Coordinates of C-alpha atoms in Angstrom, one line a residue:
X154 CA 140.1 119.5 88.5
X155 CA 141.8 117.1 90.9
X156 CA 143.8 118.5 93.8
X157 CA 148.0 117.3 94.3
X158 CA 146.5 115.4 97.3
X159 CA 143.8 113.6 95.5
X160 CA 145.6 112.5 92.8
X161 CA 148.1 111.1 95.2
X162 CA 145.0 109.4 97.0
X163 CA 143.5 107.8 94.4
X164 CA 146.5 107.1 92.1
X165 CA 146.7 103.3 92.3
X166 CA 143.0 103.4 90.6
X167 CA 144.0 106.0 88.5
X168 CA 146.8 104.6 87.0
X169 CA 144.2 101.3 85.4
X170 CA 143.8 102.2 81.8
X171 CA 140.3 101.7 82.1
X172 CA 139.8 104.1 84.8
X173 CA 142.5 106.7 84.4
X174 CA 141.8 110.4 85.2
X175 CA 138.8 110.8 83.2
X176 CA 136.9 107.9 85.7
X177 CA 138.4 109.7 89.0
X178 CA 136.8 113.2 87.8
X179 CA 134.0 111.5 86.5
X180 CA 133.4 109.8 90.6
X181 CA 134.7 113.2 91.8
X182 CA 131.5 115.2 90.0
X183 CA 129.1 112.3 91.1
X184 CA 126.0 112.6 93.6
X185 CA 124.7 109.1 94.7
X186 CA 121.9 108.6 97.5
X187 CA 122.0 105.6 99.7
X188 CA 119.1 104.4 101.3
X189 CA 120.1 102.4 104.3
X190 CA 123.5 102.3 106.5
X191 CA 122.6 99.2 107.7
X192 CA 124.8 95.8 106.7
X193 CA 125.0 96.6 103.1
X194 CA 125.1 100.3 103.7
X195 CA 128.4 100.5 105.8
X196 CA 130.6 98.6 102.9
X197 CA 128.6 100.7 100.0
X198 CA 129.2 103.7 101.9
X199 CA 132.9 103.0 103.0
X200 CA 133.9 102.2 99.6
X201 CA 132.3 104.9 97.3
X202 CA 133.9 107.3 100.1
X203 CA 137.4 105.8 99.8
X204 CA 136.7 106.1 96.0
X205 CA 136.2 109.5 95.5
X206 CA 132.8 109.7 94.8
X207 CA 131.8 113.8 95.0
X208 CA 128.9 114.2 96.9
X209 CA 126.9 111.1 99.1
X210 CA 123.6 110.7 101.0
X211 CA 123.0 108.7 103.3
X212 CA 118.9 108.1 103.9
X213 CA 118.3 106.1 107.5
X214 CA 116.0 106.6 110.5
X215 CA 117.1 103.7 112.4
X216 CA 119.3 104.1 115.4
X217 CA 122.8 101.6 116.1
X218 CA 122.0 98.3 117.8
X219 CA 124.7 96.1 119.8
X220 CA 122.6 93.3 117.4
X221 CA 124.1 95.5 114.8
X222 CA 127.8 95.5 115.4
X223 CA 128.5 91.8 114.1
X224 CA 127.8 93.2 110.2
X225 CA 127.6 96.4 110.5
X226 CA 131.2 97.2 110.7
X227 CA 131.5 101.5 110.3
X228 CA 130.1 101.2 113.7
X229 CA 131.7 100.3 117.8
X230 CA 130.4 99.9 120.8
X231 CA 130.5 103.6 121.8
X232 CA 127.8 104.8 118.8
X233 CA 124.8 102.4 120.7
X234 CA 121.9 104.5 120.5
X235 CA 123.0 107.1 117.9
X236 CA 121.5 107.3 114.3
X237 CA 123.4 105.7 112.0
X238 CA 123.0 108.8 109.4
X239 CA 124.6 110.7 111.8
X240 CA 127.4 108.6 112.8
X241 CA 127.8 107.6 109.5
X242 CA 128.6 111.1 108.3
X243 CA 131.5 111.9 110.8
X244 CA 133.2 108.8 110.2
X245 CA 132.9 108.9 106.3
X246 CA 134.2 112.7 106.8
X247 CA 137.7 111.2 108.2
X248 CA 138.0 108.4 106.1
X249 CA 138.0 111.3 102.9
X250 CA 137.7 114.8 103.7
X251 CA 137.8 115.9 99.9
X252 CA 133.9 114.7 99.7
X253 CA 130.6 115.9 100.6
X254 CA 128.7 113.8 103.1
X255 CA 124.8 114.6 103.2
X256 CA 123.2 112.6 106.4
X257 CA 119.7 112.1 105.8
X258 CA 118.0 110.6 109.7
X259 CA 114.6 109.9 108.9
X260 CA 112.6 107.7 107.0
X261 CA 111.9 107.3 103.3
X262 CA 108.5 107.7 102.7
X263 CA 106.3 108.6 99.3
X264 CA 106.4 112.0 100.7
X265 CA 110.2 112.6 100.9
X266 CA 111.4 110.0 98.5
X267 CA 110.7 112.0 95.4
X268 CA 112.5 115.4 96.9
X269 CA 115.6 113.3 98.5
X270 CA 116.1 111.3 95.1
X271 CA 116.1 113.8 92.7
X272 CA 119.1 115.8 93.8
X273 CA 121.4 112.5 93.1
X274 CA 122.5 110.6 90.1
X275 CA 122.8 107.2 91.1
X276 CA 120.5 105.4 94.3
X277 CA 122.0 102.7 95.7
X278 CA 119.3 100.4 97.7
X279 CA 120.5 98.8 100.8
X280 CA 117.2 98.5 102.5
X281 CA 116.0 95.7 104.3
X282 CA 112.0 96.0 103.8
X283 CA 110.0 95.4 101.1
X284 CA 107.8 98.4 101.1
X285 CA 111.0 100.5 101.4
X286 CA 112.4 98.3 98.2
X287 CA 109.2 98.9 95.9
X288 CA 109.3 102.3 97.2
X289 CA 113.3 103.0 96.3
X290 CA 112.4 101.6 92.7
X291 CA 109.2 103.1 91.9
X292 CA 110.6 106.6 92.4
X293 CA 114.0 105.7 90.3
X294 CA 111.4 104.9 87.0
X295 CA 109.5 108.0 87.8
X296 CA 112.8 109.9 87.9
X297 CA 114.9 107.7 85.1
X298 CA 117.7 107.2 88.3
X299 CA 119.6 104.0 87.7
X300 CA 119.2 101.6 90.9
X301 CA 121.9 99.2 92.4
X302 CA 120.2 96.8 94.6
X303 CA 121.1 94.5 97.3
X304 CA 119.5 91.9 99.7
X305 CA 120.9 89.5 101.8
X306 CA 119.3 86.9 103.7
X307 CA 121.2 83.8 105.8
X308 CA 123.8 82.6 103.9
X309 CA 122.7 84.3 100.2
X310 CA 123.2 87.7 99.1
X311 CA 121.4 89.4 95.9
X312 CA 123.2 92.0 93.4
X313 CA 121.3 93.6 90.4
X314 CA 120.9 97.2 88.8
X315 CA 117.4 98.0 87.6
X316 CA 116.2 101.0 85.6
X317 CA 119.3 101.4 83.7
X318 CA 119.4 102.9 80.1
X319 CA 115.7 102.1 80.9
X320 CA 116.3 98.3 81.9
X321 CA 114.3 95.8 83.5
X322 CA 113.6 97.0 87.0
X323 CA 112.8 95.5 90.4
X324 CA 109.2 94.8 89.7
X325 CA 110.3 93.0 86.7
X326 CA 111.5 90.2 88.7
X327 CA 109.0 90.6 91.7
X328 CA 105.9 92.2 90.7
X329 CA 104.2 92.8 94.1
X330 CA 105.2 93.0 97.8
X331 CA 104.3 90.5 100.3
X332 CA 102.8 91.1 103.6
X333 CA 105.4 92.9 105.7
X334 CA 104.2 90.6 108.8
X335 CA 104.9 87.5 106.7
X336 CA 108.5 88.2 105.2
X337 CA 111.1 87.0 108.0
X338 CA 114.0 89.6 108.9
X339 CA 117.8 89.1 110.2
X340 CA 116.5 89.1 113.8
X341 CA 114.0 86.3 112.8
X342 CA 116.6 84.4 110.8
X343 CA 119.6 85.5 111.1
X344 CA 122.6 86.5 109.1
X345 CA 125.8 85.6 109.1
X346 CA 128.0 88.4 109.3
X347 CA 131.0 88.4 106.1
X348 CA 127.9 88.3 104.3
X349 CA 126.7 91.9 103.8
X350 CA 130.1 92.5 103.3
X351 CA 130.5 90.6 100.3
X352 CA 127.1 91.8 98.9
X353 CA 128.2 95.6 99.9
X354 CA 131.0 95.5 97.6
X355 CA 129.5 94.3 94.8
X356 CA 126.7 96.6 95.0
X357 CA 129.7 99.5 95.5
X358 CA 131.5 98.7 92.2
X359 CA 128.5 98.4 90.3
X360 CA 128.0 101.8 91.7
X361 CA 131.4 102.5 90.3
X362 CA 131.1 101.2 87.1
X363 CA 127.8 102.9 86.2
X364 CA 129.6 106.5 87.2
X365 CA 132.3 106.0 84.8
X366 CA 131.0 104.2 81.8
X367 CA 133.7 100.7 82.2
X368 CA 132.9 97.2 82.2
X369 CA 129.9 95.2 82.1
X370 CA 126.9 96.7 84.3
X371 CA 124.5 93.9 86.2
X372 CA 121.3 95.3 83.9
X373 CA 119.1 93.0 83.0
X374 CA 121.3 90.2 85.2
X375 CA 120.3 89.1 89.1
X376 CA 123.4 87.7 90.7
X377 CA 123.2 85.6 93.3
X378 CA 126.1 84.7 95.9
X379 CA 125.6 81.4 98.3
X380 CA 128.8 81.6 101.3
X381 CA 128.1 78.4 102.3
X382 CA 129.1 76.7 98.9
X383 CA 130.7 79.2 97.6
X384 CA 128.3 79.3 94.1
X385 CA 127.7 82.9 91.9
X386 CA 125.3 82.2 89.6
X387 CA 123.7 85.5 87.3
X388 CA 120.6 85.0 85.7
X389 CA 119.3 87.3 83.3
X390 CA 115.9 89.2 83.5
X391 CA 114.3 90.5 80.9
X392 CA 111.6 93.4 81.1
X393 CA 108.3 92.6 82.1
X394 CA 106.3 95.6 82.7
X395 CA 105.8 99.2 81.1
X396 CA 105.0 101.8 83.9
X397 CA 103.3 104.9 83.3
X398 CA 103.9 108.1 84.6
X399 CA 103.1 108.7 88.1
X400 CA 101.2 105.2 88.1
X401 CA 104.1 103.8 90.1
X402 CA 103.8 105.6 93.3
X403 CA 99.6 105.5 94.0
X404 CA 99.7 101.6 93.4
X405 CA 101.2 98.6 93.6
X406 CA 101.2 96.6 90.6
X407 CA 99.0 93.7 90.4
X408 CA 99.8 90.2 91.0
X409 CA 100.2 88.4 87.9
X410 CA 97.6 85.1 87.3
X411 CA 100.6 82.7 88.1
X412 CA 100.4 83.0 91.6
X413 CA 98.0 81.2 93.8
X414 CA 97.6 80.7 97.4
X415 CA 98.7 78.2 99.8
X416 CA 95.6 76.7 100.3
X417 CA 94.8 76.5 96.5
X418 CA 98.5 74.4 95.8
X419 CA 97.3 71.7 98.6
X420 CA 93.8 71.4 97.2
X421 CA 95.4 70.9 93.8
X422 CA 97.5 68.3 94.6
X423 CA 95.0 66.8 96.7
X424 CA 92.7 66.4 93.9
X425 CA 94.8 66.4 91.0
X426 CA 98.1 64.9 91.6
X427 CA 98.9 63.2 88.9
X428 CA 98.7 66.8 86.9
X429 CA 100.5 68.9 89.0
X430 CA 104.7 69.1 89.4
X431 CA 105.9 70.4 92.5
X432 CA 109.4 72.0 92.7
X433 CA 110.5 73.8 95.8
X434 CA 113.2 76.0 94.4
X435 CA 115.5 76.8 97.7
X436 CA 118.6 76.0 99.2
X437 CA 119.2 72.0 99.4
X438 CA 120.0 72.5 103.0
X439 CA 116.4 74.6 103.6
X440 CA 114.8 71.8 101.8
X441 CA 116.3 69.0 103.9
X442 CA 115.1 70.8 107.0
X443 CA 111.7 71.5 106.0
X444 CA 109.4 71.0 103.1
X445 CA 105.8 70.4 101.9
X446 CA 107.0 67.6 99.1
X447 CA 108.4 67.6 95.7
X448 CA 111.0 67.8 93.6
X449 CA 114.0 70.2 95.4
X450 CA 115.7 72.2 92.6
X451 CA 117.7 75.4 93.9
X452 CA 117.0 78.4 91.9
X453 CA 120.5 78.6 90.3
X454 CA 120.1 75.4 88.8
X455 CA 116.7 76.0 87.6
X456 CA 117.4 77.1 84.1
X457 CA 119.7 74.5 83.2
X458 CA 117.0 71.7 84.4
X459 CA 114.4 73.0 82.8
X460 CA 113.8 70.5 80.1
X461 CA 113.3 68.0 83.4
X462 CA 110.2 70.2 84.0
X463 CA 106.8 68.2 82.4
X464 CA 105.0 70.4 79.8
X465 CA 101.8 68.6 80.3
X466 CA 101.6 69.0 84.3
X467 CA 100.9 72.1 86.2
X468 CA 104.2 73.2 87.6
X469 CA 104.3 74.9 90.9
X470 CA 107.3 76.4 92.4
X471 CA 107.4 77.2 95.8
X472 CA 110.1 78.3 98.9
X473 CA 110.0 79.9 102.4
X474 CA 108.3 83.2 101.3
X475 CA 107.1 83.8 97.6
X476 CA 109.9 85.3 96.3
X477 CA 112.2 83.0 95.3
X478 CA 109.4 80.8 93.4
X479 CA 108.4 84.4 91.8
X480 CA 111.9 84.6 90.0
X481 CA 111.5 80.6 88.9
X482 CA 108.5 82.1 86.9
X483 CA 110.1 85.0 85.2
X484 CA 113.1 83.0 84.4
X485 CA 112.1 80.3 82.8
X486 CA 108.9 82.7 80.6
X487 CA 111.6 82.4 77.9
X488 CA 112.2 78.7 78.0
X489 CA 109.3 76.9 79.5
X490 CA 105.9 76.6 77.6
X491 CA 104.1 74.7 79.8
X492 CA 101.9 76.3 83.0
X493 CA 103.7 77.3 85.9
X494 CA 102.5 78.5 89.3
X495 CA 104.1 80.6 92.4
X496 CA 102.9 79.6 95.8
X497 CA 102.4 83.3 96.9
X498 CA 103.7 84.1 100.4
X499 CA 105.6 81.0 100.3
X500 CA 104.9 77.6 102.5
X501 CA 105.4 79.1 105.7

C-alpha cells in the first residue's frame, strides 16, 4: 500500500496507463542488486531510486577517484577517498527516504556472489571487468535472476538483458573472457563523459520495464549506441549455449572453433590470400587510425552487408580486442553459410 506522500511523489508516472498504480506497487515490492556504482552505476542507481523501486543493493569495493568525477556524477569533490557503496547509500537515502538502501563495499567474488544475488530479484550489471561480467551472469543462470547489462567504451555504449524468461544470456554473444591484461580500460582509453549517462538510463528502464511487466524488454536484442554519430542499432541474439547446473561457476566455457589466434590470421593470409576475406568490424574512425588491412565494415552494418561477404573465402573478422569480431560471428550464424573466423584477443 502506497503512502499520501508516495503517491504524490511518483504521480506523474503513475498517472501513464501503462504504469498506473499496479506498476508503482509492483517497483515498491521490488529487490534489485547492482553490481558497480561506477559510471553506469550512478544513473542506474539515481533512477530506480527516484522510481520507487523497494529495496536496492549496491555491490562495489572500489573507492571515489577525482578521475571519477567527470562520469560519475552521484559523486563531488568532498567523497575522494570514500567507497562508493558507502557514499552511495547516504545520498540515495535523501534523494527517497521511502526505500531501502543495502551498501555492499567489497568485492564480488564466486564466494559472495551466490549469497549477495539471491536475496534480489533483478541484477543490474554495471561492471567494468570481464571476470566480474562472466561472474554477474553465470550466477543469474544458476539462480534464474534476469540480468540488465551495460558496457561502455570511448564513444559506444552496450544495452542488453540476458537470462530472461530463460533467454539468451551473456555467454551467448561472448563465449569466453579475454585476458584481463589485454582488454584496455577507461584509464587506458578513455571515455567520454555523457556517455555512461546515456547507457545508465537505458539499462535503468529496462530495469523498470522488467519489474512491471510493460513494453518490449531488450531479451534476445544487443543495442548498441555510437555518440559521435548519433546511430542505435539492436541486433538480435539468439541462444547459443545450454548450461548445466552448477557447471557455470567451476569453468569458463570453451572457446568455440571459430576463433584463431593472431598469429594464425597473418600466416593465413600470407599463404593463402586469395581464399581468405578480411573484415575489421569497428568504428570507421578506429579503422582509419589503425588497421592490419581489409575490408572496414562497422558491426551495425554488418548484417545488412552480409550478402557482400564471399561464401567460398575464409572470412575473418577482426577489431581492437576480440569482442566485437566475436558478435560478427554469432550474428550472422543465421545468415551466412560460409566459414567465418574471430581473431581472438583482437589485433592489438
Amino acid at each position: 500500500m502506497l503512502k499520501r506522500d508516495e503517491q504524490q511523489r511518483y504521480s506523474r508516472q503513475m498517472i501513464l496507463p501503462e504504469f498506473g498504480l499496479a506498476g508503482q506497487e509492483s517497483l515498491k515490492a521490488a529487490k534489485v542488486l547492482m553490481v558497480g556504482a561506477g559510471g553506469l552505476g550512478c544513473p542506474v542507481l539515481q533512477y530506480l531510486t527516484a522510481a520507487g523501486v523497494g529495496i536496492i543493493g549496491v555491490v562495489d569495493h572500489d573507492v571515489v577517484d577525482i578521475s571519477n568525477l567527470h562520469r560519475q556524477i552521484l559523486y563531488n569533490s568532498s567523497d575522494v577517498g570514500r567507497f562508493k557503496a558507502v557514499v552511495a547509500k547516504q545520498k540515495l537515502e535523501l534523494l527517497n527516504p521511502h526505500i531501502t538502501i543495502n551498501a555492499y563495499p567489497e568485492k564480488l567474488t564466486p564466494e559472495n556472489a551466490g549469497s549477495l544475488m539471491s536475496n534480489y530479484d533483478l541484477v543490474v550489471d554495471g561492471s567494468d571487468d570481464f571476470t566480474t561480467r562472466y561472474l554477474v551472469n553465470d550466477v543469474c543462470v544458476e539462480l534464474g535472476k534476469p540480468l540488465v547489462f551495460g558496457s561502455v567504451f570511448k564513444f559506444e555504449g552496450h544495452v542488453a538483458v540476458f537470462n530472461y524468461h530463460n533467454g539468451p544470456g551473456y555467454r551467448d554473444i561472448f563465449a569466453e573472457a579475454p585476458p584481463e591484461n589485454e582488454v584496455p580500460n577507461c584509464a587506458e582509453t578513455g571515455v567520454i563523459g555523457v556517455l555512461p549517462g546515456m547507457v545508465g538510463t537505458y539499462m535503468a528502464n529496462e530495469a523498470i520495464k522488467i519489474i512491471c511487466g510493460m513494453g518490449e524488454v531488450l531479451s534476445g536484442k544487443f543495442l548498441t549506441i555510437n555518440s559521435l554519430d548519433n546511430s542505435v542499432n539492436v541486433f538480435n541474439v539468439t541462444k547459443q549455449t545450454a548450461a548445466s547446473p552448477g557447471s557455470s561457476l567451476k569453468k569458463e566455457t570453451s572457446p568455440g572453433n571459430y576463433e584463431i589466434s593472431m598469429d594464425e590470421a597473418n600466416q593465413w593470409l600470407a599463404q593463402n590470400s586469395n581464399e581468405v576475406y578480411l573484415v575489421d568490424v569497428r568504428e570507421t574512425y578506429e579503422y582509419d587510425d589503425y588497421n592490419i588491412g581489409g575490408v572496414n565494415i562497422p558491426l551495425y552494418e554488418l548484417t545488412e552487408q552480409a550478402g557482400t561477404l564471399p561464401v567460398h573465402k575464409k572470412v575473418i573478422f577482426c577489431c581492437q580486442t576480440g569482442q566485437r569480431s566475436k558478435m560478427a560471428v554469432q550474428l550472422l550464424k543465421p545468415v551466412f553459410t560460409g566459414e567465418m573466423y574471430s581473431i581472438k584477443n583482437g589485433i592489438f
